[in-house]
Amino acid sequence: MNKALKWLIFFFIGINLIFSAWSYLHQDIFYQTDNARDFLIMDEIADKKMVLIGPRADKKGVFHGILWHYLNMPAYIIGKGNPIATGWFWFLLTVGLISSIYFVVKKLFDETSALIALVLSSAYLVPYVQGFYHGSGALLSLPLYFYFFVKYFQTKQWKFLIGHLFMLGAIVQFQLAIGGPLLILSTLASLFVIIKNKKFLHLLCFGTLLIFASSFLLIDIRHDFLQTKSIIKYVQGERDQFPMPFSESVKNRIENITTRGFNLFRNSSSDLNNMNLLIFALFVFSFVVILKSKSKYRHIYIIFLYFHIGYYFLTLIHRGLMLELWWFPMTLLPLMMFSTFHKFVPKHLYFVLLGILLVLMTSQNISHANDLSKEIGNNTRSWKFHLNNMKQIFSDAPEESGIFIYSPDIYGYQDKYALSYVSRVSEKKIYKFEKKPTTYILMESPPKERIDLVPTWWIENKLHIKSQPEEIIKLSGGYEIRKYELIKEDLEIPSEITTADWLYFR
């Protein structure tokens, strides 16, 4: 590869990195309920110092691990809780992720394939790295998870098994929905290699998983094995909702394997998603060629098939549709394999398709950056939107006041963390979820069709405020601020909504 082409490649990667940092460059992050919940948990860690449990995975008592939050704590502390500072740490993780993809593909295949993977991943990830959450850790871990197992299979050296199990333990901590199936697949595959090659001492390497299981074990012992019982019930078929027909679950997994699970034609629209059938056809053709050949890489592709198809097969235990946060991290493995297919298909066909993908992704990334620029401070998925709303309350508030947050989803995590952060940097004394003579309610309007969620009943029967608001300030995004000057009768009856409701299912 000549020097000019390499410079062009790295220029393109640089542009993609700018797009990846677009939100952070504009002092914002993508900020939904899960992102906000993670910041509230980090807030809890900063206060309590030792927290063993992560966010809930379901309402029956299954929880994710706490590793993601401790990984982010240095950035959280250095940035004094400012999500933008943590966002720049996420950007560094993004650089580390695409670097790990380059490293893995180069070590397992060759430099040309690695450069293709680097270019593709830098463009592919742009929309997904504007705001990380606990499950993003699985995305960051998967390239090395795959690499270490391939190296263990090739060399039979225990150090690679430890590396593989270490990454597996991290994935389990980050995202149970991904880590659970991979735990089964890794255990079976590792035992196969150990038994076949009579490396029985390598069984001791599984002790690595105890490091990551320890927080789950301590919580289970303390809470009468709540999580273990919940997982058993889950495997037995118990759900928060009625499970969908098994045939529908199978259909959904087939769709993921053939289209959405590749996601190189990256769009939620069905037409563009169906274009991933071209990628699937290319995979089928390439794998037929590979499996018929005596290529030295043949075993790597077989290992990929084992983990890729095995993962989707095991998710059938869920008996429901796969959410994006379950299938998206797994798309990195097909991307890495696709980067090597120039070896097995006509080069002109491969590079034309690669060019189409890069042009399309670049167009989407430009459009995404434009959309982000319009949404900053104006959309409920923007950190700056929630920050500005809270700042408006603080600018109006006297030296001492109370504040409540009403959200139709009952959680209100986005506004709760904005309240925590602004409280920390303000000199005014604001009491969270406590009534004071001057009390504010930040309200998110419920959907028009949900008249049962109109906040009047909640204010009168949960907060026990009968007075009418002194002032109502309309905000964008369906939000409003209600300011109350409470009378004696309002203050005498304590609110039923307290800081005990700050984080649900804790």
XYZ file of C-alpha atoms in Angstrom:
506
model
C 0.000 0.000 0.000
C 1.513 3.325 -1.062
C 2.085 6.201 1.345
C -0.494 8.540 -0.245
C -3.274 5.993 0.245
C -2.278 5.475 3.863
C -2.412 9.234 4.492
C -5.856 9.340 2.880
C -7.010 6.504 5.133
C -5.816 8.223 8.284
C -7.337 11.534 7.154
C -10.687 9.738 6.768
C -10.288 8.167 10.215
C -9.508 11.608 11.662
C -12.737 13.000 10.195
C -14.658 10.093 11.711
C -13.091 10.748 15.108
C -14.245 14.366 14.914
C -17.767 13.111 14.211
C -17.403 10.651 17.112
C -16.591 13.548 19.443
C -19.308 15.804 17.988
C -21.460 15.925 21.120
C -18.482 16.447 23.433
C -17.092 19.221 21.215
C -20.446 20.962 21.673
C -20.469 20.470 25.462
C -23.155 17.795 25.343
C -23.689 14.029 25.515
C -26.422 11.695 24.297
C -28.417 11.427 27.505
C -31.250 8.958 27.962
C -32.573 7.132 31.024
C -29.801 4.509 31.097
C -27.034 7.119 30.763
C -28.548 9.209 33.560
C -29.003 6.156 35.783
C -25.300 5.366 35.426
C -24.398 8.880 36.580
C -26.715 8.517 39.573
C -24.997 5.237 40.479
C -21.590 6.927 40.182
C -22.977 9.657 42.431
C -23.911 6.906 44.893
C -20.396 5.431 44.710
C -18.851 8.854 45.343
C -21.052 9.180 48.435
C -20.901 5.630 49.839
C -17.415 4.682 48.497
C -18.353 0.993 48.208
C -21.260 -0.133 46.009
C -21.563 -3.751 44.836
C -24.627 -3.705 42.619
C -25.173 -2.157 39.205
C -28.397 -1.201 37.425
C -31.329 -3.585 37.319
C -31.712 -5.964 34.376
C -35.371 -6.698 35.148
C -37.936 -6.079 37.875
C -37.631 -9.542 39.402
C -34.218 -9.108 40.962
C -31.594 -9.553 38.223
C -28.917 -6.850 38.239
C -25.961 -5.971 36.065
C -22.507 -5.647 37.554
C -20.878 -2.500 38.878
C -17.636 -2.648 36.845
C -18.703 -0.037 34.276
C -19.321 2.538 36.977
C -15.988 1.972 38.725
C -14.239 2.133 35.335
C -15.736 5.595 34.849
C -15.130 6.843 38.394
C -11.692 8.427 37.765
C -13.149 10.572 34.959
C -16.218 11.274 37.091
C -14.100 12.431 40.037
C -11.642 14.456 37.936
C -14.547 16.134 36.147
C -16.383 16.718 39.466
C -19.409 14.879 38.134
C -19.602 16.862 34.891
C -20.917 14.466 32.193
C -18.871 16.284 29.538
C -15.626 15.312 31.286
C -16.829 11.713 31.414
C -17.804 12.050 27.739
C -14.217 12.829 26.785
C -13.183 9.688 28.640
C -15.703 7.814 26.478
C -14.053 9.331 23.430
C -10.712 7.904 24.578
C -12.426 4.528 25.002
C -13.718 4.860 21.429
C -10.177 5.445 20.164
C -9.086 2.423 22.187
C -11.893 0.330 20.703
C -11.073 1.012 17.058
C -7.374 0.551 17.886
C -8.148 -2.846 19.422
C -10.091 -3.816 16.277
C -7.064 -2.877 14.165
C -4.742 -4.811 16.477
C -6.903 -7.952 16.526
C -7.440 -8.111 12.764
C -3.769 -7.406 12.052
C -2.598 -10.100 14.479
C -5.079 -12.703 13.254
C -4.989 -11.842 9.529
C -2.931 -9.089 7.843
C -2.386 -5.322 7.721
C -4.633 -4.686 4.702
C -7.577 -6.334 6.447
C -6.720 -4.438 9.636
C -6.762 -1.081 7.835
C -10.129 -1.916 6.263
C -11.471 -2.841 9.720
C -10.052 0.384 11.159
C -11.667 2.549 8.471
C -14.988 0.709 8.661
C -15.238 0.723 12.453
C -14.283 4.401 12.741
C -17.182 5.306 10.426
C -19.590 2.669 11.709
C -19.426 3.634 15.383
C -20.030 7.397 15.047
C -23.740 7.486 16.037
C -23.245 5.003 18.866
C -20.432 6.717 20.768
C -22.097 10.066 21.523
C -23.051 8.771 24.953
C -22.056 5.480 26.569
C -23.960 3.490 29.178
C -23.191 0.344 31.197
C -23.796 -2.012 28.241
C -21.219 -0.154 26.140
C -18.544 -1.990 28.075
C -19.512 -5.197 26.252
C -18.913 -3.426 22.940
C -15.455 -2.347 24.101
C -14.540 -5.856 25.281
C -15.655 -8.046 22.373
C -12.684 -7.675 19.977
C -10.179 -8.803 22.617
C -12.597 -11.440 23.919
C -12.594 -13.009 20.447
C -8.840 -12.526 19.925
C -7.798 -14.253 23.143
C -9.914 -17.316 22.433
C -8.510 -17.668 18.899
C -4.974 -17.386 20.284
C -5.752 -19.965 22.958
C -7.126 -22.327 20.314
C -3.991 -21.802 18.209
C -1.307 -21.981 20.895
C -2.937 -23.834 23.833
C -1.143 -21.363 26.147
C -2.862 -20.704 29.459
C -2.151 -16.963 29.369
C -4.534 -16.557 26.427
C -7.244 -18.522 28.242
C -6.876 -16.184 31.210
C -7.123 -13.213 28.836
C -10.260 -14.655 27.257
C -11.916 -15.388 30.604
C -10.925 -11.954 31.915
C -12.703 -10.254 28.992
C -15.648 -12.626 29.439
C -15.956 -11.685 33.110
C -15.916 -8.013 32.165
C -18.691 -8.567 29.592
C -20.823 -10.369 32.197
C -20.371 -7.389 34.523
C -21.213 -4.891 31.788
C -24.237 -6.554 30.161
C -25.814 -9.783 31.406
C -27.898 -10.278 28.262
C -24.671 -10.641 26.267
C -22.450 -12.072 28.976
C -24.841 -14.898 29.895
C -24.886 -16.624 26.476
C -21.167 -15.956 25.954
C -20.398 -17.495 29.350
C -22.005 -20.745 28.202
C -20.291 -20.655 24.797
C -16.860 -19.843 26.239
C -17.110 -22.530 28.901
C -18.037 -25.228 26.387
C -15.408 -24.153 23.842
C -12.650 -23.837 26.444
C -13.478 -27.232 27.943
C -13.343 -28.727 24.449
C -9.802 -27.399 23.913
C -8.700 -28.399 27.426
C -10.032 -31.956 27.231
C -8.917 -32.553 23.648
C -5.363 -31.459 24.441
C -5.303 -32.855 28.007
C -4.433 -29.449 29.486
C -6.338 -30.132 32.682
C -4.324 -27.669 34.776
C -5.835 -24.958 32.583
C -9.106 -25.517 34.436
C -7.571 -23.398 37.197
C -7.788 -20.424 34.824
C -11.542 -20.377 35.382
C -10.743 -18.904 38.784
C -10.357 -15.633 36.865
C -14.141 -15.464 36.659
C -14.375 -15.361 40.460
C -12.967 -11.819 40.371
C -15.975 -10.678 38.376
C -18.484 -12.950 40.108
C -17.518 -11.717 43.571
C -19.818 -8.680 43.587
C -22.768 -10.829 42.457
C -21.965 -13.440 45.120
C -21.703 -10.890 47.924
C -25.027 -9.312 46.979
C -26.675 -12.743 46.726
C -25.412 -13.841 50.148
C -26.603 -10.580 51.673
C -30.054 -10.738 50.035
C -30.984 -14.421 50.383
C -29.742 -15.349 46.887
C -32.238 -13.009 45.214
C -30.331 -12.831 41.934
C -29.747 -16.596 41.667
C -33.431 -17.297 42.318
C -34.428 -14.661 39.758
C -32.151 -16.122 37.080
C -33.534 -19.623 37.721
C -37.097 -18.300 37.373
C -36.080 -16.482 34.212
C -34.618 -19.629 32.628
C -37.782 -21.489 33.616
C -39.790 -18.999 31.566
C -41.058 -16.458 34.097
C -41.161 -12.917 32.657
C -42.258 -9.400 33.507
C -44.647 -9.779 30.559
C -46.143 -12.701 28.663
C -43.510 -14.322 26.411
C -44.094 -14.120 22.683
C -44.665 -17.311 20.646
C -41.474 -19.317 20.192
C -41.865 -19.190 16.395
C -41.764 -15.375 16.553
C -38.585 -15.517 18.642
C -36.967 -17.839 16.076
C -38.032 -15.521 13.244
C -36.496 -12.572 15.075
C -33.172 -14.417 15.575
C -33.060 -15.413 11.890
C -33.618 -11.771 10.976
C -30.733 -10.780 13.238
C -28.407 -13.390 11.746
C -29.252 -12.464 8.142
C -29.721 -8.676 8.284
C -29.750 -6.608 11.471
C -26.940 -8.560 13.098
C -24.571 -7.314 10.382
C -25.862 -3.719 10.437
C -23.253 -2.513 7.925
C -26.093 -0.875 6.016
C -26.694 1.092 9.167
C -30.263 2.338 9.444
C -33.431 1.563 11.310
C -35.542 1.719 8.143
C -36.565 -1.711 6.875
C -35.493 -0.971 3.282
C -31.924 -0.135 4.194
C -31.792 -2.875 6.816
C -32.803 -5.383 4.139
C -29.754 -4.300 2.142
C -27.792 -6.214 4.743
C -28.998 -9.307 2.896
C -26.233 -8.432 0.403
C -23.730 -8.655 3.246
C -25.264 -11.949 4.332
C -24.989 -13.287 0.750
C -21.337 -12.198 0.675
C -20.767 -13.981 3.987
C -22.364 -17.181 2.679
C -20.282 -17.077 -0.508
C -17.064 -16.309 1.366
C -17.653 -19.014 3.958
C -18.337 -21.610 1.272
C -15.004 -20.683 -0.325
C -13.219 -20.626 3.041
C -14.600 -23.909 4.331
C -13.763 -25.674 1.071
C -10.244 -24.277 1.044
C -7.245 -25.218 3.141
C -6.733 -21.621 4.216
C -4.639 -21.160 7.340
C -7.395 -18.831 8.563
C -10.151 -21.432 8.270
C -10.321 -22.162 11.994
C -10.775 -18.437 12.796
C -13.915 -18.256 10.672
C -15.271 -21.439 12.246
C -14.717 -19.936 15.703
C -16.550 -16.809 14.550
C -19.509 -18.916 13.361
C -19.574 -20.734 16.681
C -19.820 -17.546 18.738
C -22.004 -15.598 16.291
C -24.670 -18.225 15.634
C -24.334 -19.761 19.095
C -25.064 -16.409 20.715
C -28.313 -15.892 18.814
C -29.342 -19.498 19.441
C -28.893 -19.162 23.199
C -30.832 -15.892 23.312
C -33.925 -17.927 22.439
C -34.097 -18.586 26.187
C -35.372 -15.012 26.417
C -38.512 -15.802 24.387
C -38.878 -12.218 23.175
C -37.590 -9.725 20.638
C -33.917 -8.817 20.854
C -33.348 -5.221 21.886
C -30.656 -3.212 20.116
C -28.532 -3.110 23.258
C -28.334 -6.947 23.055
C -27.438 -7.384 19.396
C -25.501 -4.212 18.590
C -22.205 -5.061 20.400
C -22.140 -8.419 18.592
C -22.059 -6.635 15.199
C -18.352 -5.912 15.667
C -17.434 -9.544 15.005
C -19.117 -9.653 11.537
C -17.508 -6.290 10.746
C -14.077 -7.720 11.528
C -14.734 -10.802 9.387
C -16.097 -8.693 6.511
C -12.817 -6.754 6.522
C -10.964 -9.911 5.464
C -13.212 -11.055 2.595
C -11.116 -9.292 -0.034
C -9.049 -12.480 0.128
C -11.901 -14.704 -1.010
C -14.218 -12.752 -3.346
C -13.440 -10.883 -6.575
C -11.537 -7.789 -5.469
C -13.407 -5.366 -7.739
C -16.746 -6.561 -6.308
C -15.507 -6.357 -2.731
C -13.996 -2.871 -2.967
C -17.010 -1.473 -4.837
C -19.241 -2.710 -2.006
C -16.799 -1.355 0.576
C -16.819 2.021 -1.181
C -20.630 2.110 -1.199
C -20.704 1.338 2.526
C -18.167 4.058 3.367
C -19.928 6.686 1.235
C -23.271 5.794 2.801
C -21.869 5.806 6.349
C -20.153 9.154 5.752
C -23.390 10.652 4.437
C -25.244 9.303 7.473
C -22.568 10.641 9.829
C -22.791 14.137 8.331
C -26.574 14.014 8.650
C -26.265 12.718 12.217
C -23.887 15.547 13.155
C -26.346 18.089 11.716
C -29.189 16.522 13.701
C -27.114 16.575 16.883
C -26.299 20.254 16.361
C -30.023 21.040 16.136
C -30.916 18.901 19.160
C -28.275 20.221 21.567
C -30.167 21.925 24.370
C -33.496 21.375 22.590
C -34.129 17.650 22.822
C -34.844 15.466 25.845
C -31.937 13.212 24.757
C -29.542 16.126 25.270
C -27.715 16.581 28.581
C -27.647 20.330 27.967
C -31.473 20.368 27.730
C -31.873 18.950 31.244
C -28.998 21.044 32.597
C -30.522 24.289 31.283
C -33.940 23.431 32.745
C -32.419 22.862 36.159
C -30.289 26.005 35.938
C -33.456 27.992 35.262
C -34.954 26.744 38.523
C -31.804 27.551 40.479
C -31.557 31.046 39.012
C -35.117 31.779 40.184
C -34.891 30.036 43.555
C -34.283 31.844 46.862
C -31.376 30.820 49.062
C -33.391 27.871 50.368
C -36.134 25.931 48.579
C -37.422 22.439 47.817
C -37.759 20.665 44.508
C -39.598 17.629 43.157
C -39.436 15.975 39.761
C -42.432 14.482 38.007
C -41.872 12.079 35.123
C -44.481 9.862 33.424
C -42.038 6.927 33.511
C -41.741 7.364 37.339
C -37.931 7.292 37.117
C -37.021 10.842 36.058
C -33.351 9.863 36.101
C -32.287 12.466 33.523
C -33.603 15.351 35.606
C -32.539 13.790 38.907
C -28.895 13.737 37.892
C -29.136 17.273 36.488
C -30.492 18.290 39.910
C -27.649 16.496 41.714
C -25.024 18.110 39.513
C -26.381 21.667 39.688
C -26.878 21.305 43.467
C -23.213 20.417 43.748
C -21.950 23.480 41.894
C -24.502 25.980 43.267
C -24.203 27.920 46.515
C -27.972 27.816 47.024
C -29.482 25.226 49.341
C -31.970 23.128 47.408
C -33.666 20.236 49.209
C -34.317 17.237 46.975
C -37.815 15.815 47.283
C -38.591 17.877 50.375
C -41.194 20.603 50.775
C -40.089 24.108 51.748
C -41.984 27.424 51.794
C -40.822 27.924 48.210
C -41.110 24.640 46.333
C -40.602 23.827 42.663
C -41.865 20.919 40.591
C -40.100 20.192 37.314
C -42.652 18.330 35.230
C -42.468 16.327 32.051
C -45.864 16.230 30.372
C -47.341 12.752 29.856
C -48.528 11.599 26.412
C -51.864 13.193 25.501
C -53.611 9.827 25.326
C -52.493 8.920 28.889
C -54.932 10.974 30.933
C -54.223 8.607 33.841
C -50.739 10.131 34.078
C -51.872 13.750 34.450
C -49.803 14.983 37.454
C -52.625 16.713 39.370
C -53.475 13.576 41.382
C -49.774 12.943 42.113
C -49.265 16.487 43.396
C -52.332 16.427 45.634
C -52.131 12.853 46.935
C -48.406 12.055 46.942
C -46.838 15.445 47.622
C -49.895 16.610 49.604
C -49.814 20.048 48.028
C -53.280 21.579 47.715
C -52.204 25.126 46.856
C -52.244 26.403 43.313
C -48.899 27.199 41.681
C -47.682 30.770 42.054
C -46.134 30.618 38.598
C -45.968 28.162 35.680
C -42.998 28.444 33.321
C -43.406 26.605 30.021
C -40.270 24.964 28.644
C -39.523 23.155 25.394
C -39.945 19.409 24.989
C -43.240 19.319 26.897
C -41.602 20.368 30.173
C -42.753 23.001 32.613
C -41.702 24.420 35.975
C -44.342 24.957 38.645
C -43.413 27.310 41.451
C -45.341 27.093 44.716
C -45.427 29.325 47.784
C -46.747 26.771 50.238
C -49.142 27.554 53.045
C -48.914 26.061 56.543
C -51.338 23.221 55.746
C -49.192 22.106 52.782
C -46.031 22.070 54.868
C -47.492 20.184 57.833
C -48.127 16.968 55.885
C -44.830 15.424 54.706
C -44.491 14.275 51.128
C -44.763 10.548 50.401
C -42.211 11.041 47.627
C -38.771 11.135 49.228
C -35.157 10.548 48.274
C -35.807 6.867 48.989
C -37.378 6.942 45.512
C -34.217 8.414 43.988
C -33.037 5.186 42.351
C -35.595 2.439 41.823
C -34.875 -1.280 42.368
C -31.755 -0.654 44.472
